[in-house]
Coordinates of C-alpha atoms in Angstrom, one line a residue:
X6 CA 40.3 9.4 39.1
X7 CA 39.4 6.1 37.2
X8 CA 38.3 4.9 34.6
X9 CA 36.7 1.6 33.5
X10 CA 35.0 1.3 29.3
X11 CA 34.0 -2.1 27.7
X12 CA 31.9 -3.0 24.9
X13 CA 29.8 -5.8 24.1
X14 CA 31.9 -9.2 22.5
X15 CA 30.1 -9.7 18.6
X16 CA 28.7 -6.5 18.1
X17 CA 31.7 -4.9 15.3
X18 CA 28.4 -2.9 13.8
X19 CA 28.5 -1.2 16.9
X20 CA 30.2 -1.4 19.7
X21 CA 28.9 2.3 21.5
X22 CA 25.7 1.1 21.6
X23 CA 26.8 -0.6 25.0
X24 CA 29.9 1.8 26.0
X25 CA 29.9 2.5 29.2
X26 CA 32.9 4.7 31.7
X27 CA 32.5 4.5 35.4
X28 CA 34.4 7.0 37.8
X29 CA 34.2 7.9 41.5
X30 CA 34.8 11.3 42.7
X31 CA 35.2 13.5 45.8
X32 CA 32.8 16.2 47.5
X33 CA 34.4 18.9 47.2
X34 CA 34.6 21.7 44.9
X35 CA 36.8 20.1 42.6
X36 CA 33.7 17.2 41.3
X37 CA 32.0 19.4 39.0
X38 CA 35.1 20.4 36.4
X39 CA 36.3 16.7 37.1
X40 CA 33.3 15.2 35.7
X41 CA 33.5 17.7 32.9
X42 CA 36.2 16.9 31.4
X43 CA 35.5 13.0 32.3
X44 CA 32.6 12.9 30.2
X45 CA 34.1 14.5 27.3
X46 CA 37.6 12.0 27.7
X47 CA 34.7 9.8 27.6
X48 CA 33.0 10.5 24.7
X49 CA 36.4 11.4 22.6
X50 CA 37.2 7.3 23.2
X51 CA 34.4 5.7 22.4
X52 CA 35.1 8.0 18.8
X53 CA 37.3 7.2 18.3
X54 CA 37.5 3.1 18.9
X55 CA 35.0 2.5 16.7
X56 CA 35.6 1.3 12.7
X57 CA 36.4 3.4 9.8
X58 CA 33.0 2.2 8.2
X59 CA 30.9 5.3 7.7
X60 CA 27.5 5.6 10.1
X61 CA 29.2 3.0 12.5
X62 CA 30.7 5.4 14.5
X63 CA 28.9 8.2 16.7
X64 CA 29.6 11.1 15.4
X65 CA 30.0 12.8 19.2
X66 CA 29.6 16.8 17.4
X67 CA 31.1 19.8 20.0
X68 CA 27.8 20.5 20.7
X69 CA 26.6 17.6 22.3
X70 CA 29.9 16.7 24.0
X71 CA 29.4 20.8 25.4
X72 CA 25.9 19.5 26.3
X73 CA 26.8 16.2 27.8
X74 CA 29.2 18.3 30.5
X75 CA 26.5 20.6 30.8
X76 CA 24.1 17.8 32.2
X77 CA 27.0 16.2 34.5
X78 CA 28.0 19.6 36.1
X79 CA 24.9 20.5 37.0
X80 CA 23.9 16.8 38.2
X81 CA 27.4 16.4 39.4
X82 CA 26.3 19.7 41.5
X83 CA 23.7 19.5 42.9
X84 CA 24.9 15.9 43.7
X85 CA 28.3 17.7 45.9
X86 CA 26.0 20.4 47.4
X87 CA 23.0 18.4 48.8
X88 CA 24.7 15.6 50.3
X89 CA 28.9 16.2 50.1
X90 CA 29.6 12.3 49.8
X91 CA 31.2 11.0 47.3
X92 CA 30.2 11.3 44.1
X93 CA 29.9 8.0 41.7
X94 CA 28.7 9.4 37.5
X95 CA 28.2 7.2 35.1
X96 CA 27.7 6.4 31.6
X97 CA 27.0 4.4 29.9
X98 CA 25.7 4.2 25.5
X99 CA 22.3 3.1 24.7
X100 CA 21.6 1.4 21.8
X101 CA 19.5 2.1 19.1
X102 CA 17.2 0.4 16.4
X103 CA 20.1 1.0 13.6
X104 CA 23.3 1.4 14.0
X105 CA 25.1 3.4 16.9
X106 CA 23.8 4.4 20.0
X107 CA 20.0 5.9 20.7
X108 CA 21.4 8.0 23.9
X109 CA 23.9 9.2 26.5
X110 CA 23.4 8.1 29.9
X111 CA 24.5 10.0 32.5
X112 CA 23.3 9.0 35.8
X113 CA 25.1 10.4 39.5
X114 CA 24.8 8.2 42.7
X115 CA 25.5 10.2 46.1
X116 CA 24.9 8.7 49.3
X117 CA 23.7 10.6 51.6
X118 CA 19.8 11.6 51.1
X119 CA 19.4 14.7 54.1
X120 CA 22.5 15.8 54.6
X121 CA 24.0 19.5 53.5
X122 CA 27.3 21.8 52.3
X123 CA 28.4 23.0 55.5
X124 CA 31.2 24.8 54.4
X125 CA 32.5 26.3 51.6
X126 CA 35.6 22.8 51.0
X127 CA 39.3 24.7 50.3
X128 CA 41.5 24.8 47.8
X129 CA 44.3 26.0 46.1
X130 CA 43.5 29.7 44.4
X131 CA 44.6 28.6 41.2
X132 CA 40.8 25.9 41.8
X133 CA 38.5 27.7 43.2
X134 CA 37.2 29.4 39.5
X135 CA 36.0 25.1 39.6
X136 CA 33.9 25.3 42.3
X137 CA 30.3 26.4 40.8
X138 CA 27.6 25.8 41.8
X139 CA 24.5 24.4 39.1
X140 CA 22.1 26.2 37.8
X141 CA 19.3 23.1 39.0
X142 CA 18.1 20.7 37.6
X143 CA 15.9 23.4 34.9
X144 CA 19.4 23.1 32.8
X145 CA 19.3 19.3 32.9
X146 CA 15.3 19.9 32.3
X147 CA 15.6 21.6 29.3
X148 CA 19.4 19.3 27.7
X149 CA 18.2 15.7 28.3
X150 CA 15.2 14.2 25.9
X151 CA 14.0 12.6 30.6
X152 CA 15.4 11.8 33.1
X153 CA 14.8 11.4 37.0
X154 CA 15.4 10.0 39.6
X155 CA 15.7 5.9 41.7
X156 CA 16.4 5.1 45.6
X157 CA 18.1 2.7 46.7
X158 CA 19.1 1.7 50.2
X159 CA 21.2 4.5 51.4
X160 CA 22.1 5.9 48.4
X161 CA 19.9 8.0 45.5
X162 CA 20.7 8.6 41.8
X163 CA 19.5 11.2 40.1
X164 CA 20.3 10.1 36.1
X165 CA 19.1 12.1 32.4
X166 CA 19.3 10.7 28.4
X167 CA 20.4 13.0 26.3
X168 CA 19.9 11.7 22.7
X169 CA 22.1 11.3 20.0
X170 CA 20.8 11.6 16.9
X171 CA 16.4 12.8 16.2
X172 CA 14.7 15.7 14.5
X173 CA 12.6 16.3 18.2
X174 CA 13.7 19.2 20.4
X175 CA 14.6 18.1 24.0
X176 CA 13.2 19.3 27.1
X177 CA 10.2 17.6 29.8
X178 CA 7.1 17.3 27.5
X179 CA 9.3 14.6 24.5
X180 CA 7.7 11.0 24.7
X181 CA 9.1 8.2 28.0
X182 CA 12.1 6.8 27.1
X183 CA 10.6 3.5 27.7
X184 CA 12.3 1.1 30.7
X185 CA 14.2 4.5 31.9
X186 CA 10.8 6.3 33.3
X187 CA 10.5 7.9 36.8
X188 CA 7.3 8.2 38.9
X189 CA 8.1 12.2 38.5
X190 CA 8.7 12.2 34.4
X191 CA 4.8 10.9 34.0
X192 CA 3.8 13.1 36.2
X193 CA 5.8 15.9 34.5
X194 CA 4.3 14.5 31.5
X195 CA 0.7 14.6 33.1
X196 CA 0.5 17.9 35.0
X197 CA 2.9 19.7 33.5
X198 CA 1.5 23.4 31.5
X199 CA 1.7 22.4 27.7
X200 CA -0.2 25.0 25.3
X201 CA -0.4 21.8 22.9
X202 CA -2.8 20.1 25.2
X203 CA -6.7 22.2 24.7
X204 CA -8.9 21.4 27.6
X205 CA -7.2 18.1 28.0
X206 CA -5.4 20.3 31.2
X207 CA -8.5 20.4 33.0
X208 CA -10.5 17.0 32.6
X209 CA -10.5 15.7 35.9
X210 CA -10.1 12.6 35.2
X211 CA -7.3 13.4 33.4
X212 CA -5.8 15.5 36.6
X213 CA -6.9 12.0 39.2
X214 CA -4.4 9.4 36.8
X215 CA -1.2 11.7 37.0
X216 CA -2.2 12.9 40.5
X217 CA -1.3 9.3 42.1
X218 CA 2.1 9.7 40.8
X219 CA 2.8 12.7 41.7
X220 CA 1.7 12.3 45.6
X221 CA 3.9 9.0 45.6
X222 CA 7.0 11.4 44.3
X223 CA 6.4 13.7 46.8
X224 CA 5.4 11.7 49.7
X225 CA 9.2 9.7 48.3
X226 CA 11.1 12.7 47.9
X227 CA 10.3 14.5 51.4
X228 CA 10.5 11.9 53.5
X229 CA 14.2 11.9 52.8
X230 CA 14.9 16.0 54.1
X231 CA 16.3 16.5 57.8
X232 CA 16.6 20.2 56.8
X233 CA 13.8 22.7 56.3
X234 CA 14.8 24.7 54.6
X235 CA 15.5 21.7 51.7
X236 CA 12.1 20.7 52.1
X237 CA 10.4 23.9 51.1
X238 CA 13.3 24.1 47.9
X239 CA 11.9 20.6 46.8
X240 CA 8.2 21.3 47.0
X241 CA 9.8 24.3 44.5
X242 CA 10.6 21.8 42.1
X243 CA 8.0 19.5 42.7
X244 CA 5.4 22.2 42.5
X245 CA 6.8 24.5 38.9
X246 CA 6.7 24.4 36.4
X247 CA 4.0 20.8 37.0
X248 CA 1.7 22.6 38.6
X249 CA 1.6 26.2 38.6
X250 CA 4.0 28.6 36.8
X251 CA 5.4 29.9 40.6
X252 CA 5.6 29.4 44.3
X253 CA 6.4 30.7 47.2
X254 CA 7.2 29.4 50.7
X255 CA 6.7 31.4 54.3
X256 CA 8.3 29.7 56.8
X257 CA 7.2 31.1 60.7
X258 CA 9.5 30.9 63.1
X259 CA 9.9 27.6 65.9
X260 CA 14.1 28.7 67.7
X261 CA 12.4 32.4 69.5
X262 CA 8.9 34.0 70.3
X263 CA 7.9 36.8 68.4
X264 CA 9.6 35.9 65.4
X265 CA 8.3 37.2 61.7
X266 CA 7.6 34.3 59.4
X267 CA 10.5 34.3 56.7
X268 CA 10.1 33.9 52.8
X269 CA 12.2 30.3 52.6
X270 CA 11.9 29.8 49.0
X271 CA 10.5 31.1 45.9
X272 CA 10.4 29.1 42.5
X273 CA 9.8 30.2 39.0
X274 CA 9.6 28.3 36.2
X275 CA 11.4 31.0 34.5
X276 CA 14.6 32.1 35.7
X277 CA 14.9 35.4 34.8
X278 CA 11.2 36.5 36.7
X279 CA 13.0 35.1 40.5
X280 CA 14.3 38.1 41.4
X281 CA 11.3 39.5 40.7
X282 CA 8.6 37.2 42.3
X283 CA 11.6 37.2 45.6
X284 CA 11.0 40.6 45.9
X285 CA 7.0 41.7 45.0
X286 CA 5.8 38.3 47.7
X287 CA 8.7 39.2 50.4
X288 CA 7.0 42.5 51.6
X289 CA 5.2 41.3 53.5
X290 CA 4.7 37.7 55.2
X291 CA 0.8 35.8 53.9
X292 CA -2.0 36.8 56.4
X293 CA -4.4 33.5 56.6
X294 CA -7.7 34.1 59.1
X295 CA -7.3 32.2 62.0
X296 CA -10.7 29.7 61.0
X297 CA -8.7 28.7 57.5
X298 CA -7.9 24.9 58.1
X299 CA -5.2 23.4 55.0
X300 CA -8.1 24.3 52.3
X301 CA -7.3 26.6 49.2
X302 CA -7.7 30.9 49.7
X303 CA -8.0 32.9 47.3
X304 CA -5.4 35.8 46.6
X305 CA -4.8 38.4 44.7
X306 CA -2.3 38.2 42.2
X307 CA 0.9 39.4 42.5
X308 CA 1.4 42.5 39.7
X309 CA 5.8 41.9 39.2
X310 CA 6.5 43.6 35.6
X311 CA 7.2 41.7 32.4
X312 CA 4.7 38.7 33.7
X313 CA 1.9 37.6 32.8
X314 CA -0.7 40.4 34.8
X315 CA -3.7 38.8 34.8
X316 CA -4.3 34.3 36.5
X317 CA -5.6 32.9 39.3
X318 CA -2.6 32.5 42.6
X319 CA -4.6 29.9 46.0
X320 CA -2.3 29.8 49.8
X321 CA -2.4 26.8 51.5
X322 CA -0.9 27.2 55.0
X323 CA 1.0 24.2 56.2
X324 CA 0.3 22.0 59.5
X325 CA 1.9 20.2 61.3
X326 CA 0.7 18.0 64.8
X327 CA -2.3 20.4 64.8
X328 CA 0.4 24.0 64.5
X329 CA 0.8 26.1 61.9
X330 CA 4.7 25.3 60.1
X331 CA 4.5 28.1 57.5
X332 CA 2.1 29.2 53.7
X333 CA 2.2 28.0 50.2
X334 CA 1.8 30.2 47.7
X335 CA 1.4 29.1 44.4
X336 CA 0.1 30.9 41.3
X337 CA -0.8 29.7 36.7
X338 CA -1.0 32.5 34.6
X339 CA -3.8 33.0 32.3
X340 CA -6.6 31.0 34.6
X341 CA -9.7 32.8 36.4
X342 CA -9.5 30.2 38.6
X343 CA -7.9 26.9 39.5
X344 CA -9.8 23.7 39.2
X345 CA -11.3 22.2 42.3
X346 CA -9.4 18.4 40.5
X347 CA -6.2 21.1 41.2
X348 CA -6.8 22.1 44.4
X349 CA -8.0 18.9 45.7
X350 CA -4.1 17.4 44.7
X351 CA -2.7 21.0 46.0
X352 CA -3.8 20.9 49.6
X353 CA -2.4 17.1 49.6
X354 CA 0.7 17.7 48.5
X355 CA 0.5 20.6 51.5
X356 CA -0.3 18.9 53.7
X357 CA 2.6 16.6 52.8
X358 CA 4.4 19.9 53.1
X359 CA 3.9 20.7 56.2
X360 CA 4.3 16.3 57.6
X361 CA 7.9 17.0 56.5
X362 CA 8.5 20.4 58.0
X363 CA 7.1 18.8 60.7
X364 CA 9.3 16.1 61.1
X365 CA 12.0 17.7 59.9
X366 CA 12.1 20.4 63.1
X367 CA 11.7 17.1 65.4
X368 CA 14.8 16.6 64.6
X369 CA 15.9 19.4 64.4
X370 CA 15.0 19.9 67.9
X371 CA 16.6 16.5 69.0
X372 CA 20.3 16.5 67.0
X373 CA 20.7 20.2 68.8
X374 CA 20.2 18.6 72.2
X375 CA 22.2 15.5 71.1
X376 CA 24.8 17.5 70.3
X377 CA 24.7 20.1 73.7
X378 CA 24.7 17.0 74.9
X379 CA 27.6 15.2 73.6
X380 CA 30.2 18.5 74.2
X381 CA 29.5 17.9 77.6
X382 CA 30.2 13.9 77.5
X383 CA 33.4 14.6 75.7
X384 CA 36.9 16.6 76.6
X385 CA 36.3 20.9 75.3
X386 CA 40.4 19.6 74.7
X387 CA 42.7 17.4 74.1
X388 CA 45.5 17.6 76.5
X389 CA 48.6 17.7 73.9
X390 CA 51.6 15.3 75.8
X391 CA 55.0 16.2 75.7
X392 CA 57.3 13.9 73.5
X393 CA 54.3 12.9 72.0
X394 CA 51.9 13.5 68.9
X395 CA 48.9 12.8 69.2
X396 CA 45.2 13.1 66.4
X397 CA 42.3 11.9 67.4
X398 CA 39.3 10.8 65.1
X399 CA 35.7 11.4 65.9
X400 CA 32.7 10.8 63.7
X401 CA 28.9 9.9 65.8
X402 CA 27.1 7.4 62.7
X403 CA 23.7 9.3 63.9
X404 CA 23.6 12.9 64.4
X405 CA 19.9 13.1 65.9
X406 CA 21.6 11.0 68.3
X407 CA 24.2 10.7 71.7
X408 CA 27.0 8.7 70.3
X409 CA 28.3 5.4 72.1
X410 CA 31.7 6.5 71.3
X411 CA 33.4 8.8 73.6
X412 CA 37.6 9.3 74.9
X413 CA 39.5 11.0 76.6
X414 CA 43.6 12.4 77.2
X415 CA 44.6 13.8 80.0
X416 CA 47.0 15.1 82.9
X417 CA 47.2 12.3 85.6
X418 CA 49.2 12.4 88.9
X419 CA 52.7 12.1 89.6
X420 CA 54.0 12.9 86.1
X421 CA 51.4 11.0 84.0
X422 CA 49.5 12.0 81.0
X423 CA 46.5 9.6 81.1
X424 CA 44.5 8.9 78.4
X425 CA 40.6 6.7 77.1
X426 CA 39.0 5.5 74.9
X427 CA 35.6 3.9 74.9
X428 CA 32.7 2.4 73.3
X429 CA 29.4 2.2 75.6
X430 CA 26.1 -0.2 74.6
X431 CA 23.9 1.0 72.8
X432 CA 23.1 5.0 72.1
X433 CA 21.2 7.8 72.8
X434 CA 19.8 9.2 76.6
X435 CA 21.1 5.2 77.9
X436 CA 24.1 5.9 76.4
X437 CA 24.2 10.0 77.2
X438 CA 23.9 8.3 80.5
X439 CA 26.8 5.9 81.2
X440 CA 29.3 8.0 79.5
X441 CA 28.1 10.9 82.0
X442 CA 29.1 9.1 84.6
X443 CA 32.5 6.8 83.3
X444 CA 34.6 9.7 82.1
X445 CA 34.2 11.7 85.9
X446 CA 35.1 8.6 87.7
X447 CA 37.7 7.6 85.1
X448 CA 39.5 10.7 85.3
X449 CA 38.3 11.2 89.2
X450 CA 40.0 7.9 89.5
X451 CA 43.1 8.9 88.1
X452 CA 43.7 11.7 89.5
X453 CA 43.5 10.1 93.1
X454 CA 46.7 8.1 91.9
X455 CA 45.7 4.9 91.3
X456 CA 47.6 2.5 88.7
X457 CA 46.1 1.4 85.8
X458 CA 44.7 -1.4 86.9
X459 CA 43.2 -0.2 89.8
X460 CA 41.6 2.2 88.0
X461 CA 39.9 -0.1 86.1
X462 CA 38.6 -2.4 89.2
X463 CA 37.3 0.5 91.2
X464 CA 35.5 1.8 87.5
X465 CA 33.5 -2.0 87.0
X466 CA 32.8 -2.2 91.1
X467 CA 31.7 1.6 91.2
X468 CA 29.2 0.4 87.9
X469 CA 28.5 -2.5 88.7
X470 CA 26.7 -0.6 92.1
X471 CA 24.9 1.8 90.1
X472 CA 23.4 -0.7 88.3
X473 CA 22.6 -2.1 92.0
X474 CA 21.0 1.2 92.5
X475 CA 19.2 1.2 88.9
X476 CA 17.7 -2.4 89.3
X477 CA 16.5 -1.3 92.8
X478 CA 14.5 1.9 92.1
X479 CA 12.8 -0.1 89.0
X480 CA 11.7 -2.6 91.6
X481 CA 10.3 0.0 93.2
X482 CA 8.3 1.6 90.6
X483 CA 7.2 -1.6 89.5
X484 CA 5.9 -2.2 93.5
X485 CA 4.0 1.0 93.5
X486 CA 3.0 1.1 90.1
X487 CA 1.3 -2.4 91.5
X488 CA 0.1 -1.1 94.6
X489 CA -1.7 1.1 91.8
X490 CA -3.0 -1.5 89.3
X491 CA -5.1 -3.5 92.6
X492 CA -7.5 -0.9 93.2
X493 CA -8.5 -0.4 89.4
X494 CA -11.5 -1.2 88.3
X495 CA -10.7 -5.2 86.7
X496 CA -11.2 -3.0 83.0
X497 CA -8.5 -0.8 83.2
X498 CA -4.6 -2.8 82.1
X499 CA -1.2 -1.4 83.1
X500 CA 2.3 -1.2 80.9
X501 CA 3.9 -3.4 81.7
X502 CA 7.2 -2.5 83.5
X503 CA 10.2 -2.0 82.0
X504 CA 12.8 -4.0 82.1
X505 CA 16.2 -2.6 83.9
X506 CA 18.9 -1.9 81.0
X507 CA 22.1 -3.1 81.2
X508 CA 24.2 -1.0 82.3
X509 CA 28.9 -1.2 80.5
X510 CA 31.1 -0.7 78.4
X511 CA 34.4 -1.3 76.4
X512 CA 37.7 0.8 77.7
X513 CA 41.0 1.3 76.4
X514 CA 42.2 3.0 78.8
X515 CA 46.4 3.6 79.7
X516 CA 48.8 5.8 81.6
X517 CA 51.7 7.8 79.2
X518 CA 55.3 9.1 81.8
X519 CA 57.8 10.8 79.2
X520 CA 61.3 10.4 79.9
X521 CA 63.3 11.8 81.1
X522 CA 66.1 12.2 78.9
X523 CA 63.8 12.3 75.9
X524 CA 63.8 8.5 75.0
X525 CA 60.5 8.3 74.6
X526 CA 58.0 7.8 77.0
X527 CA 56.7 4.7 78.7
X528 CA 53.4 3.5 78.4
X529 CA 51.0 1.4 80.5
X530 CA 47.5 0.3 79.5
X531 CA 44.8 -2.4 80.0
X532 CA 41.7 -2.9 76.9
X533 CA 38.3 -3.7 78.5
X534 CA 36.4 -6.3 76.5
X535 CA 38.1 -2.8 73.9
X536 CA 39.5 -3.1 70.5
X537 CA 43.2 -4.3 71.1
X538 CA 45.6 -1.3 71.1
X539 CA 48.4 -1.5 67.5
X540 CA 51.7 -0.6 68.0
X541 CA 53.6 1.0 64.6
X542 CA 57.9 0.4 64.5
X543 CA 59.9 2.5 63.1
X544 CA 60.6 -1.0 60.6
X545 CA 56.8 -1.2 60.0
X546 CA 56.3 -3.8 61.5
X547 CA 52.5 -4.3 64.1
X548 CA 51.5 -5.1 66.9
X549 CA 48.8 -6.2 69.4
X550 CA 49.4 -4.0 72.1
X551 CA 47.3 -5.2 75.2
X552 CA 45.7 -8.6 75.8
X553 CA 41.9 -9.3 75.9
X554 CA 40.4 -8.7 79.0
X555 CA 36.4 -8.4 81.0
X556 CA 33.9 -5.9 79.5
X557 CA 32.9 -3.2 82.1
X558 CA 30.3 -3.7 84.4
X559 CA 29.6 -7.4 84.2
X560 CA 31.0 -8.9 86.6
X561 CA 30.8 -7.9 89.9
X562 CA 35.0 -8.0 91.6
X563 CA 36.4 -7.7 88.4
X564 CA 40.4 -7.7 87.9
X565 CA 42.2 -6.7 85.6
X566 CA 45.7 -7.0 85.3
X567 CA 47.6 -3.8 82.9
X568 CA 51.2 -4.1 80.9
X569 CA 53.9 -1.5 80.6
X570 CA 56.0 -1.1 77.7
X571 CA 58.4 0.9 76.3
X572 CA 58.0 3.9 73.2
X573 CA 60.8 4.9 71.4
X574 CA 60.7 7.9 69.6
X575 CA 58.8 7.2 65.9
X576 CA 57.1 4.0 67.5
X577 CA 53.2 4.6 67.5
X578 CA 50.7 3.4 69.2
X579 CA 46.8 4.2 67.4
X580 CA 43.5 3.3 69.6
X581 CA 40.4 2.6 67.9
X582 CA 36.5 1.9 68.3
X583 CA 34.6 -1.3 66.7
X584 CA 33.5 0.9 64.3
X585 CA 36.3 0.7 63.0
X586 CA 37.5 -2.7 63.5
X587 CA 34.0 -4.2 62.4
X588 CA 33.5 -1.7 59.4
X589 CA 31.5 -3.9 57.5
X590 CA 31.6 -4.5 52.8
X591 CA 29.3 -8.5 52.6
X592 CA 30.5 -10.4 54.4
X593 CA 34.0 -9.4 55.6
X594 CA 34.6 -6.9 58.0
X595 CA 37.4 -4.1 58.1
X596 CA 39.5 -6.9 60.9
X597 CA 39.5 -9.5 59.0
X598 CA 42.3 -11.3 58.8
X599 CA 44.3 -8.7 60.7
X600 CA 43.1 -6.2 57.6
X601 CA 43.7 -3.4 60.2
X602 CA 46.9 -4.0 60.8
X603 CA 47.9 -4.2 57.5
X604 CA 46.2 -0.9 56.5
X605 CA 48.3 0.9 59.4
X606 CA 52.0 -1.2 58.4
X607 CA 51.7 0.8 55.8
X608 CA 51.9 4.5 57.9
X609 CA 55.4 4.0 58.6
X610 CA 57.3 7.5 58.6
X611 CA 53.8 9.3 58.4
X612 CA 53.0 11.8 62.0
X613 CA 49.3 11.6 64.0
X614 CA 47.7 12.8 62.3
X615 CA 49.1 11.4 58.5
X616 CA 48.0 7.8 60.4
X617 CA 45.0 8.7 60.9
X618 CA 43.8 10.2 58.3
X619 CA 45.1 7.5 55.9
X620 CA 43.0 5.0 58.4
X621 CA 40.1 7.7 58.1
X622 CA 40.3 7.0 54.3
X623 CA 40.5 2.9 54.6
X624 CA 37.4 2.4 56.2
X625 CA 36.0 4.8 54.2
X626 CA 37.0 2.9 50.7
X627 CA 36.2 -0.6 52.3
X628 CA 32.5 0.3 51.3
X629 CA 30.3 2.4 49.3
X630 CA 28.2 2.9 52.2
X631 CA 28.6 5.3 54.6
X632 CA 30.3 4.2 58.6
X633 CA 26.4 2.9 60.2
X634 CA 28.9 3.5 63.8
X635 CA 30.0 5.7 65.9
X636 CA 33.7 6.1 64.2
X637 CA 36.7 7.0 67.2
X638 CA 40.9 6.5 67.0
X639 CA 43.0 8.4 68.7
X640 CA 46.9 8.1 67.8
X641 CA 49.9 8.2 70.1
X642 CA 53.2 8.6 68.7
X643 CA 56.1 9.2 70.6
X644 CA 58.5 12.0 69.0

């Protein structure tokens, strides 16, 4: 973990006012504990660097440091749980009107707006105490002067401002904090319950002014989510306590006929009442009349021990694509009925929630189909080659779309072991079709006993023949549509025929033959338009192991030439797709200036798994944004 601190020169009276410290934390169970230690260390550094003049150095009391540690713990934990990526943490002091800083601002950024943690990270037994789930943004709102969310391309930042001096109690109803105020804060200021506002909280004009900001914030948050449970959680946090004291979201089943609705989320302004509310509203799913559209439906106020006995409760049907997807319940204590302007705002909000859930379900269906398709296109297991230590990394860039990269390791004819790493043009169904053709053909040709270069010669011809067949089929379809169009009324226009898509791929294909006396393996390979494989010697030297040749499926009758060399024990062959060599950081690519070879040179002496992990780490560290292309790499090390 690295920390940097900087102070603006020429400000001896308040050197801490512009101090800042930043670090990058891994997206695992150790991040919250590391973040707490980091913020305490930063406060200690800043307090110890100032001049001895009384009143000019910030006095970071034990309580202030504790509050800062709790804030950063909650923000980092939420980022780890809901994103799972590396987390950037920035702590900075804002200048005040007089000597010394006015506030500590904590910013936590992640790089996945919708990704969720799928399994608990592994850690040593003595480290499990660090793994803890956050108590939610209620804690942040209670401690901070204000907080908010900022979105940038591929990046989400949640920030909180903790006042260093001042007599006011922190909380969501404090005055705005200048440029740091976000749309969500404006909505919270206008719509959150506040007993001191009096009748103004029911002023329609006053509510309408906040409605636009509230709906804009809701649209931004919900549109970036592809998990229906995450959408339900966000909806609850947006509603409570801004518009309601509590809410519950039921979602209709969609993965099987006859399944009952499930209670996806319950949220209450007081966390102590959550379980009581869950037990009360979870007894039976709400049944709304079939004639009810998306408008409000009054429902009985739930009787909960220790909670208000009177209030207004409403139910809204959540609809997507004309079909119901769930029901939203909410209530507010102390009201006989909800104001009309609030019920109208809630109907708009419920419509957005329904659409977001519908989009999430469509994405989930597509992602499920893609995963099933991907599993069918890729080998269920990678063969173990005698005398060779191997490791594979495969990571599609988009879980909802079948990737264009593929790999295979399998036994060939005559004691040979074959390996392949390919990259199909494009992604999605077209790429899946070509992968589904290329991999079985490759295995069939290899097991027929053809030499390496002959396998690629014949595979290229098969791809060309398939492209010709696809073009003929498209021409026949176009001719049929043209004949039908000739008898249609002139006012009816037919759509332009789709252009047939060219099918080509890059492929690195090779064979390994283990030495009978255990002195390594003989490797023969061809690189057809693919990033060249790299050979690492035990002394750390690296060279290309093949020459570039033509892509497959481009030129009729193309002929390929293979290269043969011996891999002695300790030699490592690295095969990658262009998702690694063309990993971009601004104008630079990872492989510019033989960058990949330089990374591989530092891997001398590592196992195949160690080399794969080092290369993957270098790919992610090369740029802040996550990889935009599929990643695939195969490491073969002679033992």
